[in-house]
Structures are given as structure tokens and as C-alpha cells.
């Protein structure tokens, strides 16, 4: 079984790349003007290549159970997070609808992409990584339908169209090509090229995450959040939800790969992208920032602990 120190050593480089992104933004080596272009490249080109590289030729993703249950659980666990955070918000002083909506939205979506991906790559095999991507399809659906509706009400009803993005299309295409055994008939030079491009996806996304946090760190409002809000966000995202998700992973009759994915997802802090959506749809960005920054910072210490406990509890022996 993995030790806490070995898991911390695995998580620390991910955070170090985020810190590097923070630093190069402050040094003005990566300007905010470049963000939109780099984000488009990352989301619509680099990440899809990483997904295709993980899915095509992946025998585990040819099983029917990995095509239905992982995205369904991604959808349901995300919605459960929305509901729990919505119910809890008044208890930590967030009674205004705009505050309550923003809090529920960011707490409900854990970091399902570029922090868990390198962790899964280091700990497990390609089958588990493929299941992570199919699981994330359900999270994307929840984010752009229930999540946007929660955040903005009827005004966000059309936001689901933005969920038809590069990663979602890559999951659909990669799964279809995998079922068709495309690794046998695609040109032999294509898959190695996709692999090389996909290698750039994680570091690029982590650098952009750090750069974005550097911009948000300049906000006086986010620096003065009430301690009760930060404590509430950390308690929900880093304590209560991990316990619920790991408990579900223990009792659900699912594959080893999916159990691993659920444990990794349970350990994650709030995702960063929902803050962007909160700002875009006119939500309370200061509430969203407080939750994301605090859970991400504390996550460096809690992620290894939850992964170690979760793997031991869910997959004993």
C-alpha cells in the first residue's frame, strides 16, 4: 500500500507546476492576453489528443460496464455535491441567492481533469486512465446542464451547448474508434503523433491554472473572505464529500478501475474552471474564489491522505 510520503511526493510536482504558472504570470512571461489562445489550444487540441491516446486501443473501455456506469456516476456524484452544498450554504452565512448558487456550483464540481490525470497516470494503468475520461464525460454533462441552471436559473438554460467541446467530442470519438479497433487500421504514424501532442496537455493546463490563480490573487475581496466560508468550503469538499464518495466506492458493485477513479475523485479539491463560469454568468465570484483557493491550497496535504485511506478502505489487500 502506498505511504503518505510517497503520495505527497506524487502530488507535489503537480502543485509545483501550478506554482510555476503563478510565478510566470507575475513575471509577465505569460500575459493574460495569451490566455484565451492557449486555453483554446489546450482544451480543443492538446486535451483531446491525450484522451484519444488513452482510449484508442484500450481493451478495458470495450466493456459495456465502462461505457455506461462511469459517466453515470460522474453525473450523479456531481449533482449530489451541488445538492449538499446548496443545503449547507445558509449554515455558513450564505443566505443571498447569488452567494448560495455560486457556493453550491463550485463545491459540487471537484477538480476532475488536470490534477487527477497525472496522479492516475503515475499510480495506475491505461485502463484506469480511460475510465477516468469516461467518468469525466458525466461530470461535463452535470456541469453544463444542472450546474449552469443552478448557477444562473433560466438564464443559463442554453449553457449546455458549450458542453459540446473538444474533450467531450474526443471521449465520444475515442470510444467509438476503440470499439472499432482503430489501432489496427489507422495509419501507423498517426497514433504516435497523437501521443506526443497529448503529452503537452497536462503541463499546459497546470501552468494556465497557476496563471489564473495569480490574477485572482490580486482581488482584495478574495483575500478577505470570512473564515467561516473558507472553513465551510474545506469541510464540505475535503471532508464530507470524500467520506461519502469513498463509502460509495466501497459498496458499489463496479470494476477495480472505476473504484480507483472514485477514490481519486473523492480526494480532489474544487475545480478551477467553475470560477470562470461563475464570473461569466454574473455569479458571486468572491465566494467561488474563496472556495477554490482554500480547498486547492489545503488539498496539497489532504489529497495524499484521502488517496491512501481510500485505496486501503475500498480495495483492501
GROMACS .gro file of C-alpha atoms in nm:
model
  317
    1UNK     CA    1   0.000   0.000   0.000
    2UNK     CA    2   0.118   0.349  -0.080
    3UNK     CA    3   0.263   0.557   0.205
    4UNK     CA    4   0.157   0.915   0.273
    5UNK     CA    5   0.507   1.043   0.191
    6UNK     CA    6   0.516   0.864  -0.145
    7UNK     CA    7   0.173   1.001  -0.238
    8UNK     CA    8   0.272   1.350  -0.126
    9UNK     CA    9   0.580   1.322  -0.345
   10UNK     CA   10   0.346   1.230  -0.631
   11UNK     CA   11   0.109   1.522  -0.571
   12UNK     CA   12   0.374   1.786  -0.501
   13UNK     CA   13   0.505   1.811  -0.861
   14UNK     CA   14   0.152   1.885  -0.983
   15UNK     CA   15   0.128   2.174  -0.740
   16UNK     CA   16   0.481   2.284  -0.828
   17UNK     CA   17   0.381   2.327  -1.193
   18UNK     CA   18   0.079   2.532  -1.079
   19UNK     CA   19   0.314   2.748  -0.871
   20UNK     CA   20   0.534   2.787  -1.178
   21UNK     CA   21   0.234   2.914  -1.372
   22UNK     CA   22   0.163   3.159  -1.088
   23UNK     CA   23   0.524   3.279  -1.100
   24UNK     CA   24   0.549   3.328  -1.476
   25UNK     CA   25   0.229   3.531  -1.468
   26UNK     CA   26   0.369   3.759  -1.200
   27UNK     CA   27   0.691   3.788  -1.401
   28UNK     CA   28   0.478   3.876  -1.706
   29UNK     CA   29   0.630   3.595  -1.911
   30UNK     CA   30   0.278   3.463  -1.963
   31UNK     CA   31   0.044   3.755  -2.020
   32UNK     CA   32  -0.329   3.750  -1.969
   33UNK     CA   33  -0.372   3.839  -2.338
   34UNK     CA   34  -0.230   3.497  -2.428
   35UNK     CA   35  -0.468   3.304  -2.202
   36UNK     CA   36  -0.763   3.280  -2.440
   37UNK     CA   37  -0.549   3.145  -2.724
   38UNK     CA   38  -0.358   2.898  -2.507
   39UNK     CA   39  -0.678   2.782  -2.340
   40UNK     CA   40  -0.837   2.712  -2.678
   41UNK     CA   41  -0.531   2.514  -2.783
   42UNK     CA   42  -0.528   2.322  -2.456
   43UNK     CA   43  -0.900   2.240  -2.448
   44UNK     CA   44  -0.962   2.183  -2.819
   45UNK     CA   45  -0.634   2.024  -2.930
   46UNK     CA   46  -0.395   1.908  -2.656
   47UNK     CA   47  -0.653   1.755  -2.420
   48UNK     CA   48  -0.842   1.573  -2.699
   49UNK     CA   49  -0.514   1.418  -2.815
   50UNK     CA   50  -0.443   1.298  -2.461
   51UNK     CA   51  -0.793   1.149  -2.441
   52UNK     CA   52  -0.764   0.978  -2.780
   53UNK     CA   53  -0.423   0.840  -2.685
   54UNK     CA   54  -0.571   0.692  -2.366
   55UNK     CA   55  -0.885   0.545  -2.524
   56UNK     CA   56  -0.779   0.401  -2.862
   57UNK     CA   57  -0.651   0.051  -2.811
   58UNK     CA   58  -0.769   0.038  -2.450
   59UNK     CA   59  -0.919  -0.306  -2.401
   60UNK     CA   60  -1.087  -0.214  -2.071
   61UNK     CA   61  -1.302   0.056  -2.233
   62UNK     CA   62  -1.453  -0.203  -2.467
   63UNK     CA   63  -1.650  -0.347  -2.174
   64UNK     CA   64  -2.010  -0.228  -2.159
   65UNK     CA   65  -1.982  -0.151  -1.788
   66UNK     CA   66  -1.713   0.109  -1.854
   67UNK     CA   67  -1.922   0.285  -2.117
   68UNK     CA   68  -2.231   0.341  -1.900
   69UNK     CA   69  -2.158   0.332  -1.528
   70UNK     CA   70  -1.856   0.570  -1.509
   71UNK     CA   71  -2.030   0.867  -1.679
   72UNK     CA   72  -2.349   0.795  -1.485
   73UNK     CA   73  -2.160   0.806  -1.156
   74UNK     CA   74  -1.977   1.120  -1.267
   75UNK     CA   75  -2.313   1.285  -1.328
   76UNK     CA   76  -2.474   1.164  -1.004
   77UNK     CA   77  -2.183   1.243  -0.772
   78UNK     CA   78  -2.155   1.594  -0.916
   79UNK     CA   79  -2.528   1.655  -0.865
   80UNK     CA   80  -2.503   1.520  -0.510
   81UNK     CA   81  -2.229   1.774  -0.443
   82UNK     CA   82  -2.449   2.054  -0.576
   83UNK     CA   83  -2.737   1.948  -0.351
   84UNK     CA   84  -2.528   1.911  -0.035
   85UNK     CA   85  -2.356   2.248  -0.084
   86UNK     CA   86  -2.687   2.421  -0.163
   87UNK     CA   87  -2.841   2.286   0.157
   88UNK     CA   88  -2.531   2.375   0.365
   89UNK     CA   89  -2.478   2.730   0.237
   90UNK     CA   90  -2.719   2.906   0.481
   91UNK     CA   91  -2.546   2.736   0.773
   92UNK     CA   92  -2.222   2.921   0.691
   93UNK     CA   93  -2.390   3.255   0.639
   94UNK     CA   94  -2.454   3.243   0.262
   95UNK     CA   95  -2.824   3.328   0.253
   96UNK     CA   96  -2.837   3.556  -0.052
   97UNK     CA   97  -2.940   3.354  -0.359
   98UNK     CA   98  -2.643   3.470  -0.568
   99UNK     CA   99  -2.398   3.363  -0.295
  100UNK     CA  100  -2.574   3.033  -0.236
  101UNK     CA  101  -2.579   2.950  -0.606
  102UNK     CA  102  -2.209   3.025  -0.654
  103UNK     CA  103  -2.111   2.824  -0.347
  104UNK     CA  104  -2.314   2.519  -0.448
  105UNK     CA  105  -2.180   2.536  -0.803
  106UNK     CA  106  -1.808   2.539  -0.721
  107UNK     CA  107  -1.830   2.293  -0.430
  108UNK     CA  108  -2.022   2.043  -0.644
  109UNK     CA  109  -1.751   2.017  -0.911
  110UNK     CA  110  -1.424   1.865  -0.796
  111UNK     CA  111  -1.105   1.901  -0.998
  112UNK     CA  112  -1.182   1.621  -1.241
  113UNK     CA  113  -0.918   1.693  -1.505
  114UNK     CA  114  -0.563   1.807  -1.485
  115UNK     CA  115  -0.480   1.727  -1.123
  116UNK     CA  116  -0.618   1.370  -1.119
  117UNK     CA  117  -0.483   1.286  -1.467
  118UNK     CA  118  -0.111   1.288  -1.373
  119UNK     CA  119  -0.191   1.112  -1.045
  120UNK     CA  120  -0.378   0.833  -1.225
  121UNK     CA  121  -0.102   0.811  -1.485
  122UNK     CA  122   0.158   0.762  -1.212
  123UNK     CA  123  -0.035   0.523  -0.989
  124UNK     CA  124  -0.231   0.304  -1.228
  125UNK     CA  125  -0.254   0.165  -1.581
  126UNK     CA  126  -0.402   0.299  -1.905
  127UNK     CA  127  -0.729   0.117  -1.838
  128UNK     CA  128  -0.787   0.328  -1.525
  129UNK     CA  129  -0.699   0.646  -1.714
  130UNK     CA  130  -0.952   0.557  -1.982
  131UNK     CA  131  -1.221   0.502  -1.719
  132UNK     CA  132  -1.134   0.842  -1.571
  133UNK     CA  133  -1.208   1.006  -1.906
  134UNK     CA  134  -1.542   0.829  -1.949
  135UNK     CA  135  -1.630   0.922  -1.590
  136UNK     CA  136  -1.547   1.285  -1.669
  137UNK     CA  137  -1.799   1.284  -1.952
  138UNK     CA  138  -2.072   1.257  -1.689
  139UNK     CA  139  -1.917   1.543  -1.491
  140UNK     CA  140  -1.916   1.760  -1.805
  141UNK     CA  141  -2.284   1.684  -1.861
  142UNK     CA  142  -2.366   1.775  -1.499
  143UNK     CA  143  -2.155   2.091  -1.517
  144UNK     CA  144  -2.319   2.230  -1.831
  145UNK     CA  145  -2.678   2.131  -1.754
  146UNK     CA  146  -2.765   2.106  -1.385
  147UNK     CA  147  -2.468   2.320  -1.283
  148UNK     CA  148  -2.533   2.612  -1.517
  149UNK     CA  149  -2.903   2.601  -1.436
  150UNK     CA  150  -2.820   2.607  -1.064
  151UNK     CA  151  -2.580   2.897  -1.108
  152UNK     CA  152  -2.799   3.122  -1.319
  153UNK     CA  153  -3.154   2.985  -1.324
  154UNK     CA  154  -3.342   3.002  -1.654
  155UNK     CA  155  -3.084   3.246  -1.793
  156UNK     CA  156  -2.835   2.963  -1.815
  157UNK     CA  157  -3.065   2.711  -1.979
  158UNK     CA  158  -2.876   2.731  -2.308
  159UNK     CA  159  -2.535   2.689  -2.147
  160UNK     CA  160  -2.537   2.316  -2.215
  161UNK     CA  161  -2.439   2.386  -2.575
  162UNK     CA  162  -2.096   2.489  -2.453
  163UNK     CA  163  -2.060   2.139  -2.313
  164UNK     CA  164  -2.015   2.015  -2.668
  165UNK     CA  165  -1.644   2.086  -2.652
  166UNK     CA  166  -1.317   1.926  -2.754
  167UNK     CA  167  -1.277   1.684  -2.462
  168UNK     CA  168  -1.639   1.564  -2.481
  169UNK     CA  169  -1.612   1.505  -2.856
  170UNK     CA  170  -1.278   1.330  -2.801
  171UNK     CA  171  -1.433   1.091  -2.549
  172UNK     CA  172  -1.713   1.006  -2.792
  173UNK     CA  173  -1.477   0.971  -3.089
  174UNK     CA  174  -1.212   0.782  -2.893
  175UNK     CA  175  -1.463   0.538  -2.751
  176UNK     CA  176  -1.611   0.475  -3.098
  177UNK     CA  177  -1.267   0.427  -3.257
  178UNK     CA  178  -1.166   0.197  -2.974
  179UNK     CA  179  -1.474  -0.020  -3.023
  180UNK     CA  180  -1.386  -0.033  -3.394
  181UNK     CA  181  -1.029  -0.147  -3.308
  182UNK     CA  182  -0.890   0.158  -3.486
  183UNK     CA  183  -0.538   0.085  -3.363
  184UNK     CA  184  -0.530  -0.195  -3.621
  185UNK     CA  185  -0.622   0.009  -3.928
  186UNK     CA  186  -0.527   0.372  -3.863
  187UNK     CA  187  -0.206   0.494  -4.037
  188UNK     CA  188   0.087   0.376  -3.821
  189UNK     CA  189   0.230   0.729  -3.785
  190UNK     CA  190  -0.094   0.883  -3.653
  191UNK     CA  191  -0.116   0.737  -3.304
  192UNK     CA  192   0.248   0.820  -3.212
  193UNK     CA  193   0.186   1.180  -3.321
  194UNK     CA  194  -0.131   1.196  -3.109
  195UNK     CA  195   0.067   1.057  -2.816
  196UNK     CA  196   0.337   1.325  -2.846
  197UNK     CA  197   0.082   1.606  -2.865
  198UNK     CA  198  -0.113   1.467  -2.570
  199UNK     CA  199   0.199   1.478  -2.351
  200UNK     CA  200   0.178   1.859  -2.356
  201UNK     CA  201  -0.182   1.872  -2.232
  202UNK     CA  202  -0.127   1.836  -1.858
  203UNK     CA  203   0.166   2.078  -1.810
  204UNK     CA  204  -0.002   2.342  -2.027
  205UNK     CA  205  -0.326   2.322  -1.829
  206UNK     CA  206  -0.147   2.334  -1.494
  207UNK     CA  207   0.054   2.640  -1.599
  208UNK     CA  208  -0.265   2.816  -1.708
  209UNK     CA  209  -0.428   2.724  -1.377
  210UNK     CA  210  -0.143   2.886  -1.184
  211UNK     CA  211  -0.154   3.194  -1.403
  212UNK     CA  212  -0.527   3.231  -1.345
  213UNK     CA  213  -0.483   3.199  -0.969
  214UNK     CA  214  -0.221   3.475  -0.984
  215UNK     CA  215  -0.478   3.708  -1.140
  216UNK     CA  216  -0.746   3.617  -0.889
  217UNK     CA  217  -0.498   3.658  -0.604
  218UNK     CA  218  -0.490   4.030  -0.679
  219UNK     CA  219  -0.853   4.063  -0.575
  220UNK     CA  220  -0.891   4.228  -0.235
  221UNK     CA  221  -1.231   4.066  -0.190
  222UNK     CA  222  -1.098   3.710  -0.226
  223UNK     CA  223  -0.818   3.786   0.025
  224UNK     CA  224  -1.067   3.896   0.293
  225UNK     CA  225  -1.318   3.612   0.283
  226UNK     CA  226  -1.469   3.525   0.617
  227UNK     CA  227  -1.307   3.234   0.795
  228UNK     CA  228  -1.641   3.058   0.826
  229UNK     CA  229  -1.682   3.049   0.447
  230UNK     CA  230  -1.336   2.901   0.396
  231UNK     CA  231  -1.391   2.652   0.678
  232UNK     CA  232  -1.727   2.551   0.534
  233UNK     CA  233  -1.586   2.503   0.184
  234UNK     CA  234  -1.298   2.291   0.311
  235UNK     CA  235  -1.523   2.085   0.538
  236UNK     CA  236  -1.759   2.001   0.252
  237UNK     CA  237  -1.514   1.949  -0.033
  238UNK     CA  238  -1.224   1.796   0.162
  239UNK     CA  239  -1.400   1.606   0.440
  240UNK     CA  240  -1.771   1.528   0.400
  241UNK     CA  241  -1.782   1.466   0.023
  242UNK     CA  242  -1.468   1.245   0.027
  243UNK     CA  243  -1.623   1.031   0.301
  244UNK     CA  244  -1.944   0.993   0.103
  245UNK     CA  245  -1.770   0.914  -0.227
  246UNK     CA  246  -1.525   0.669  -0.077
  247UNK     CA  247  -1.811   0.498   0.106
  248UNK     CA  248  -2.000   0.470  -0.222
  249UNK     CA  249  -1.692   0.328  -0.395
  250UNK     CA  250  -1.668   0.062  -0.125
  251UNK     CA  251  -2.024  -0.067  -0.162
  252UNK     CA  252  -2.091  -0.018  -0.534
  253UNK     CA  253  -2.058  -0.334  -0.748
  254UNK     CA  254  -1.821  -0.181  -1.002
  255UNK     CA  255  -1.484  -0.261  -1.157
  256UNK     CA  256  -1.146  -0.212  -0.992
  257UNK     CA  257  -1.066   0.067  -1.237
  258UNK     CA  258  -1.381   0.260  -1.152
  259UNK     CA  259  -1.326   0.217  -0.779
  260UNK     CA  260  -0.980   0.369  -0.823
  261UNK     CA  261  -1.124   0.661  -1.017
  262UNK     CA  262  -1.387   0.727  -0.750
  263UNK     CA  263  -1.120   0.732  -0.479
  264UNK     CA  264  -0.903   0.976  -0.675
  265UNK     CA  265  -1.201   1.200  -0.748
  266UNK     CA  266  -1.306   1.193  -0.383
  267UNK     CA  267  -0.967   1.334  -0.284
  268UNK     CA  268  -0.980   1.632  -0.521
  269UNK     CA  269  -1.034   1.999  -0.425
  270UNK     CA  270  -1.276   2.228  -0.609
  271UNK     CA  271  -1.218   2.264  -0.982
  272UNK     CA  272  -1.087   2.597  -1.110
  273UNK     CA  273  -1.298   2.628  -1.426
  274UNK     CA  274  -1.630   2.680  -1.242
  275UNK     CA  275  -1.491   3.013  -1.118
  276UNK     CA  276  -1.456   3.121  -1.480
  277UNK     CA  277  -1.818   3.022  -1.543
  278UNK     CA  278  -1.930   3.198  -1.225
  279UNK     CA  279  -1.771   3.518  -1.347
  280UNK     CA  280  -1.909   3.472  -1.698
  281UNK     CA  281  -2.269   3.423  -1.580
  282UNK     CA  282  -2.261   3.708  -1.328
  283UNK     CA  283  -2.241   3.499  -1.011
  284UNK     CA  284  -2.065   3.585  -0.686
  285UNK     CA  285  -1.702   3.540  -0.791
  286UNK     CA  286  -1.563   3.622  -0.446
  287UNK     CA  287  -1.748   3.326  -0.292
  288UNK     CA  288  -1.631   3.097  -0.571
  289UNK     CA  289  -1.272   3.215  -0.536
  290UNK     CA  290  -1.266   3.161  -0.160
  291UNK     CA  291  -1.379   2.801  -0.204
  292UNK     CA  292  -1.140   2.721  -0.489
  293UNK     CA  293  -0.828   2.884  -0.346
  294UNK     CA  294  -0.874   2.746   0.005
  295UNK     CA  295  -0.953   2.388  -0.098
  296UNK     CA  296  -0.674   2.386  -0.357
  297UNK     CA  297  -0.418   2.508  -0.103
  298UNK     CA  298  -0.521   2.263   0.168
  299UNK     CA  299  -0.553   1.989  -0.093
  300UNK     CA  300  -0.176   1.953  -0.113
  301UNK     CA  301  -0.193   1.794   0.233
  302UNK     CA  302  -0.530   1.620   0.214
  303UNK     CA  303  -0.507   1.461  -0.132
  304UNK     CA  304  -0.236   1.207  -0.034
  305UNK     CA  305  -0.417   1.125   0.290
  306UNK     CA  306  -0.751   1.058   0.119
  307UNK     CA  307  -0.594   0.854  -0.161
  308UNK     CA  308  -0.405   0.638   0.088
  309UNK     CA  309  -0.710   0.585   0.308
  310UNK     CA  310  -0.946   0.539   0.014
  311UNK     CA  311  -0.741   0.278  -0.167
  312UNK     CA  312  -0.690   0.083   0.155
  313UNK     CA  313  -1.059   0.103   0.251
  314UNK     CA  314  -1.213   0.046  -0.092
  315UNK     CA  315  -0.960  -0.206  -0.227
  316UNK     CA  316  -0.831  -0.390   0.081
  317UNK     CA  317  -0.524  -0.602   0.035
   0.00000   0.00000   0.00000
